[in-house]
Amino acid sequence: MPRKCWAIAPRKTKGNRDVPIEIVLITGMSGSGKSVALRAYEDAGYYCVDNLPPELLLSFVALEHAHHGNRLAIAMDVRSRTSLPTVPEKLRELRAQGCTVHSIFLDADTDTLVRRFSETRRRHPLTGSMSPQGPRGLVQVIELERELLADLRESAQVVDTSTIRAAHLQSYIKRLMAMPSNRLSLVFQSFAFKRGVPLDADYVFDVRMLPNPHYEAALRDLTGRDPPVVDFLSAQSEVVRMETDIAVFLSDWLEALVENHRSYVTVAIGCTGGQHRSVYLAEQLSRRFSAHWPTVTRHRELD
């Protein structure tokens, strides 16, 4: 039976209305930008703490709520690896007590993480857990970290930071932060297949078979947000059909995702260069769904 904690009951406002506690849990791969994300929440007025041991989560939330208000951002990482398996159950207990809980998992591909550690000359937190050392050993500990964090990643909103600069990551986190906390939010992301599929994608749609504005000289240097490209693509029956098919698929399954307690769904749309077709469709789908769902649009190659 879940342990109840009177100290984290909703606060009362001046109008005597209950204000639920909002908790953001930030986890992810070492070197993926967790400190940048945490600073974004701190700038937004959240009370933030880094590297909190999972054993202290419930008591910390109760204590800090009593002293600092209703919005907390907590970062955990692989340094607490022995107790990380207990986190999902603690989050369920917090939700049962009336807290609003969001989980964000920052990720990046292995090559990017190796490069970041090499550039900063920082030691990975798991260094010493495996051998050999050196670049090969770093790859091994990164893969071990992926295994240790797999359960947390499964239940979180994943943000792929492989190609995002720190300033852009902070801006993107703030855009996610602005989404309603009590509704499923849709993230439409365009990308180029030649640079790899985004790690944070829940659904991936390949639109490389569609007519390509790249081969129209007047459109080549434009993007899928520019009116001439929009006019060109909207006149193509294949493009219209693709947009409709994706929209029908999402519409059929969004309610099931809500019932599965999902907070975010990332829909990645890829073409060859991530400049025209995928950008156009991400914009169109975001506009179509924004009437009924909170949406964010991100263009990986343009950003």
Short mmCIF file of C-alpha atoms in Angstrom, two decimals:
data_model
loop_
_atom_site.label_atom_id
_atom_site.label_comp_id
_atom_site.label_asym_id
_atom_site.label_seq_id
_atom_site.Cartn_x
_atom_site.Cartn_y
_atom_site.Cartn_z
CA MET A 1 0.00 0.00 0.00
CA PRO A 2 1.53 3.38 -1.05
CA ARG A 3 2.87 5.46 1.79
CA LYS A 4 0.93 8.72 2.09
CA CYS A 5 2.73 11.94 2.89
CA TRP A 6 0.61 14.80 4.18
CA ALA A 7 3.47 17.25 3.54
CA ILE A 8 3.02 17.15 -0.23
CA ALA A 9 -0.69 17.79 -0.35
CA PRO A 10 -1.59 20.58 -2.82
CA ARG A 11 -1.07 24.11 -1.55
CA LYS A 12 -3.96 26.52 -1.20
CA THR A 13 -3.95 29.77 -3.16
CA LYS A 14 -5.46 33.01 -1.90
CA GLY A 15 -8.72 31.92 -3.50
CA ASN A 16 -8.51 28.68 -1.50
CA ARG A 17 -7.97 26.63 -4.66
CA ASP A 18 -5.71 23.59 -4.69
CA VAL A 19 -2.50 24.03 -6.71
CA PRO A 20 -0.93 20.67 -7.61
CA ILE A 21 2.78 20.12 -7.20
CA GLU A 22 4.64 19.90 -10.51
CA ILE A 23 7.77 17.74 -10.54
CA VAL A 24 10.11 17.45 -13.52
CA LEU A 25 12.56 14.55 -13.43
CA ILE A 26 15.55 15.07 -15.72
CA THR A 27 17.61 12.00 -16.52
CA GLY A 28 19.74 10.91 -19.44
CA MET A 29 23.13 9.98 -20.75
CA SER A 30 26.23 11.58 -19.28
CA GLY A 31 27.33 14.36 -21.63
CA SER A 32 23.87 14.75 -23.19
CA GLY A 33 23.10 18.16 -21.66
CA LYS A 34 21.25 17.48 -18.40
CA SER A 35 22.86 20.48 -16.71
CA VAL A 36 21.71 22.74 -19.57
CA ALA A 37 18.14 21.45 -19.20
CA LEU A 38 18.24 21.93 -15.45
CA ARG A 39 19.39 25.54 -15.90
CA ALA A 40 16.44 26.15 -18.23
CA TYR A 41 14.06 25.08 -15.48
CA GLU A 42 15.94 27.13 -12.91
CA ASP A 43 15.59 30.20 -15.15
CA ALA A 44 11.85 29.51 -15.32
CA GLY A 45 11.51 29.64 -11.54
CA TYR A 46 11.65 25.96 -10.64
CA TYR A 47 13.48 24.92 -7.49
CA CYS A 48 16.23 22.68 -8.86
CA VAL A 49 18.52 20.03 -7.45
CA ASP A 50 21.16 17.98 -9.27
CA ASN A 51 22.17 14.35 -8.68
CA LEU A 52 19.52 13.59 -6.05
CA PRO A 53 19.78 9.99 -4.76
CA PRO A 54 16.53 8.16 -5.58
CA GLU A 55 16.21 7.05 -1.94
CA LEU A 56 15.61 10.71 -0.99
CA LEU A 57 13.07 11.54 -3.69
CA LEU A 58 9.85 11.28 -1.66
CA SER A 59 11.18 13.01 1.44
CA PHE A 60 12.90 15.70 -0.65
CA VAL A 61 9.69 16.52 -2.53
CA ALA A 62 7.79 16.82 0.74
CA LEU A 63 10.47 19.02 2.34
CA GLU A 64 11.05 21.33 -0.62
CA HIS A 65 7.34 21.72 -1.27
CA ALA A 66 6.93 22.97 2.26
CA HIS A 67 9.66 25.58 1.76
CA HIS A 68 9.93 26.48 -1.92
CA GLY A 69 6.57 26.11 -3.61
CA ASN A 70 4.91 23.93 -6.21
CA ARG A 71 7.49 23.55 -8.99
CA LEU A 72 10.51 21.28 -8.61
CA ALA A 73 13.07 20.08 -11.17
CA ILE A 74 15.22 17.14 -10.13
CA ALA A 75 18.14 15.64 -12.03
CA MET A 76 19.27 12.05 -11.51
CA ASP A 77 21.94 10.14 -13.36
CA VAL A 78 23.92 6.94 -13.48
CA ARG A 79 25.94 7.86 -10.39
CA SER A 80 22.91 6.52 -8.46
CA ARG A 81 22.84 3.34 -10.55
CA THR A 82 22.22 0.93 -7.67
CA SER A 83 18.94 2.61 -6.73
CA LEU A 84 17.71 3.80 -10.16
CA PRO A 85 15.40 0.76 -10.56
CA THR A 86 13.29 2.14 -7.69
CA VAL A 87 12.54 5.44 -9.45
CA PRO A 88 9.51 4.37 -11.59
CA GLU A 89 7.67 3.11 -8.50
CA LYS A 90 8.46 6.32 -6.58
CA LEU A 91 7.10 8.38 -9.48
CA ARG A 92 3.90 6.33 -9.47
CA GLU A 93 3.58 6.98 -5.74
CA LEU A 94 4.01 10.73 -6.25
CA ARG A 95 1.31 10.70 -8.94
CA ALA A 96 -0.98 8.75 -6.61
CA GLN A 97 -0.51 11.51 -4.04
CA GLY A 98 -1.71 14.13 -6.54
CA CYS A 99 1.59 15.38 -7.93
CA THR A 100 1.97 16.18 -11.63
CA VAL A 101 5.14 14.39 -12.75
CA HIS A 102 7.00 14.83 -16.04
CA SER A 103 10.07 12.83 -17.04
CA ILE A 104 12.60 14.11 -19.58
CA PHE A 105 15.43 11.90 -20.83
CA LEU A 106 18.30 13.53 -22.71
CA ASP A 107 20.10 11.29 -25.17
CA ALA A 108 22.77 11.51 -27.87
CA ASP A 109 24.42 9.02 -30.19
CA THR A 110 27.56 7.28 -28.98
CA ASP A 111 29.93 9.03 -31.39
CA THR A 112 28.71 12.42 -30.18
CA LEU A 113 29.11 11.46 -26.52
CA VAL A 114 32.64 10.15 -27.13
CA ARG A 115 33.57 13.39 -28.90
CA ARG A 116 32.13 15.53 -26.08
CA PHE A 117 34.06 13.64 -23.41
CA SER A 118 37.23 13.87 -25.51
CA GLU A 119 36.82 17.61 -26.04
CA THR A 120 36.14 18.41 -22.39
CA ARG A 121 38.58 15.79 -21.05
CA ARG A 122 36.05 14.88 -18.38
CA ARG A 123 35.84 11.40 -16.92
CA HIS A 124 32.70 9.41 -17.50
CA PRO A 125 30.96 8.60 -14.17
CA LEU A 126 31.29 4.88 -14.89
CA THR A 127 35.01 5.04 -15.69
CA GLY A 128 36.64 2.28 -13.69
CA SER A 129 33.57 0.04 -13.88
CA MET A 130 34.90 -1.64 -17.02
CA SER A 131 38.14 -2.18 -18.89
CA PRO A 132 40.04 -1.51 -21.08
CA GLN A 133 40.40 2.26 -20.77
CA GLY A 134 40.84 4.72 -23.63
CA PRO A 135 38.37 5.38 -26.49
CA ARG A 136 37.26 1.76 -26.68
CA GLY A 137 36.68 1.65 -22.94
CA LEU A 138 34.66 4.88 -23.14
CA VAL A 139 32.36 3.34 -25.75
CA GLN A 140 31.87 0.34 -23.49
CA VAL A 141 30.90 2.40 -20.46
CA ILE A 142 28.51 4.48 -22.57
CA GLU A 143 26.77 1.30 -23.73
CA LEU A 144 26.65 0.08 -20.12
CA GLU A 145 25.06 3.38 -19.14
CA ARG A 146 22.40 2.91 -21.84
CA GLU A 147 21.50 -0.45 -20.33
CA LEU A 148 21.31 0.94 -16.80
CA LEU A 149 19.06 3.82 -17.87
CA ALA A 150 16.83 1.89 -20.29
CA ASP A 151 13.81 1.72 -17.97
CA LEU A 152 13.91 5.46 -17.24
CA ARG A 153 14.20 6.22 -20.95
CA GLU A 154 11.20 4.05 -21.77
CA SER A 155 8.82 6.09 -19.64
CA ALA A 156 10.17 9.59 -20.43
CA GLN A 157 10.01 12.25 -23.11
CA VAL A 158 13.28 11.67 -24.98
CA VAL A 159 15.22 14.63 -26.35
CA ASP A 160 18.01 13.82 -28.81
CA THR A 161 20.78 16.37 -28.30
CA SER A 162 23.23 14.88 -30.81
CA THR A 163 23.00 17.87 -33.14
CA ILE A 164 21.77 20.57 -30.74
CA ARG A 165 23.98 23.32 -29.37
CA ALA A 166 23.57 24.24 -25.71
CA ALA A 167 21.73 27.50 -26.46
CA HIS A 168 19.29 25.75 -28.81
CA LEU A 169 18.73 22.95 -26.28
CA GLN A 170 17.84 25.47 -23.59
CA SER A 171 15.40 27.17 -25.98
CA TYR A 172 13.83 23.84 -26.96
CA ILE A 173 13.40 22.79 -23.32
CA LYS A 174 11.65 26.09 -22.62
CA ARG A 175 9.26 25.43 -25.51
CA LEU A 176 8.42 22.01 -24.06
CA MET A 177 8.03 23.63 -20.67
CA ALA A 178 5.38 25.97 -22.06
CA MET A 179 3.15 23.07 -23.12
CA PRO A 180 0.06 22.34 -20.96
CA SER A 181 1.00 19.96 -18.16
CA ASN A 182 -2.24 17.99 -18.18
CA ARG A 183 -2.51 17.09 -21.87
CA LEU A 184 -0.70 14.93 -24.40
CA SER A 185 1.63 17.13 -26.48
CA LEU A 186 2.80 16.40 -30.02
CA VAL A 187 6.31 17.18 -31.25
CA PHE A 188 6.64 17.22 -35.05
CA GLN A 189 10.28 17.02 -36.07
CA SER A 190 11.79 17.15 -39.55
CA PHE A 191 15.19 15.59 -40.22
CA ALA A 192 17.60 14.40 -42.92
CA PHE A 193 18.13 10.66 -43.26
CA LYS A 194 21.71 11.31 -44.34
CA ARG A 195 22.42 12.53 -40.78
CA GLY A 196 20.65 9.66 -39.08
CA VAL A 197 17.24 9.04 -37.54
CA PRO A 198 16.56 11.10 -34.37
CA LEU A 199 16.95 9.08 -31.18
CA ASP A 200 13.89 10.72 -29.63
CA ALA A 201 11.41 9.69 -32.33
CA ASP A 202 8.34 7.69 -31.29
CA TYR A 203 7.17 7.43 -34.91
CA VAL A 204 9.29 7.82 -38.05
CA PHE A 205 7.85 8.53 -41.49
CA ASP A 206 10.04 8.34 -44.60
CA VAL A 207 8.94 10.84 -47.27
CA ARG A 208 11.90 10.53 -49.64
CA MET A 209 9.67 9.09 -52.36
CA LEU A 210 7.78 12.37 -52.73
CA PRO A 211 8.53 15.01 -55.42
CA ASN A 212 11.66 16.90 -54.42
CA PRO A 213 11.84 20.71 -54.72
CA HIS A 214 15.63 20.40 -54.68
CA TYR A 215 15.49 19.67 -58.40
CA GLU A 216 13.64 22.91 -59.11
CA ALA A 217 16.29 25.61 -59.51
CA ALA A 218 14.08 28.38 -58.14
CA LEU A 219 13.27 26.34 -55.01
CA ARG A 220 16.60 24.68 -54.24
CA ASP A 221 17.85 27.27 -51.75
CA LEU A 222 14.49 27.72 -50.03
CA THR A 223 12.93 25.60 -47.27
CA GLY A 224 9.60 23.92 -46.67
CA ARG A 225 8.47 27.02 -44.78
CA ASP A 226 8.83 29.35 -47.76
CA PRO A 227 5.64 30.10 -49.75
CA PRO A 228 7.01 29.01 -53.18
CA VAL A 229 7.95 25.58 -51.78
CA VAL A 230 4.64 25.35 -49.92
CA ASP A 231 2.80 26.08 -53.17
CA PHE A 232 4.85 23.50 -55.07
CA LEU A 233 4.37 20.69 -52.56
CA SER A 234 0.72 21.38 -51.80
CA ALA A 235 -0.03 20.96 -55.51
CA GLN A 236 1.43 17.41 -55.56
CA SER A 237 -1.19 14.70 -55.05
CA GLU A 238 1.37 12.32 -53.50
CA VAL A 239 2.28 14.92 -50.87
CA VAL A 240 -1.36 15.55 -50.01
CA ARG A 241 -1.98 11.82 -49.71
CA MET A 242 1.08 11.36 -47.44
CA GLU A 243 -0.05 14.15 -45.14
CA THR A 244 -3.54 12.68 -44.94
CA ASP A 245 -2.27 9.15 -44.27
CA ILE A 246 0.00 10.30 -41.43
CA ALA A 247 -2.79 12.41 -39.93
CA VAL A 248 -5.26 9.50 -40.04
CA PHE A 249 -2.76 7.15 -38.40
CA LEU A 250 -2.04 9.58 -35.57
CA SER A 251 -5.70 10.42 -35.05
CA ASP A 252 -6.53 6.73 -34.71
CA TRP A 253 -3.97 6.18 -31.95
CA LEU A 254 -3.67 9.41 -29.96
CA GLU A 255 -6.45 8.56 -27.51
CA ALA A 256 -4.82 5.19 -26.81
CA LEU A 257 -1.56 7.00 -26.07
CA VAL A 258 -3.38 9.28 -23.65
CA GLU A 259 -4.80 6.25 -21.87
CA ASN A 260 -1.23 4.93 -21.63
CA HIS A 261 -0.31 8.10 -19.64
CA ARG A 262 1.96 9.52 -22.32
CA SER A 263 2.86 13.20 -21.93
CA TYR A 264 4.63 13.70 -25.25
CA VAL A 265 4.73 11.93 -28.62
CA THR A 266 7.50 12.80 -31.07
CA VAL A 267 6.67 12.31 -34.75
CA ALA A 268 9.79 12.44 -36.94
CA ILE A 269 9.44 13.05 -40.67
CA GLY A 270 12.53 12.50 -42.77
CA CYS A 271 13.63 13.29 -46.30
CA THR A 272 17.05 13.34 -47.94
CA GLY A 273 18.30 16.76 -46.83
CA GLY A 274 15.78 17.77 -44.16
CA GLN A 275 15.13 21.06 -45.94
CA HIS A 276 12.00 20.84 -48.09
CA ARG A 277 9.58 17.90 -47.93
CA SER A 278 10.02 16.91 -44.29
CA VAL A 279 9.92 20.55 -43.16
CA TYR A 280 6.74 21.20 -45.13
CA LEU A 281 4.95 18.13 -43.76
CA ALA A 282 6.04 18.79 -40.17
CA GLU A 283 4.64 22.32 -40.45
CA GLN A 284 1.39 21.18 -42.06
CA LEU A 285 0.77 18.39 -39.57
CA SER A 286 1.56 20.62 -36.62
CA ARG A 287 -0.92 23.19 -37.93
CA ARG A 288 -3.55 20.50 -38.51
CA PHE A 289 -3.29 19.00 -35.01
CA SER A 290 -2.81 22.26 -33.11
CA ALA A 291 -6.56 22.85 -33.08
CA HIS A 292 -7.04 19.91 -30.71
CA TRP A 293 -3.60 19.10 -29.23
CA PRO A 294 -0.66 21.18 -27.95
CA THR A 295 2.06 20.99 -30.61
CA VAL A 296 5.73 21.89 -30.99
CA THR A 297 7.55 21.96 -34.34
CA ARG A 298 11.27 21.35 -34.59
CA HIS A 299 13.42 21.27 -37.73
CA ARG A 300 16.62 19.50 -36.84
CA GLU A 301 18.68 20.47 -39.87
CA LEU A 302 17.42 24.06 -40.06
CA ASP A 303 17.78 24.69 -36.31
#
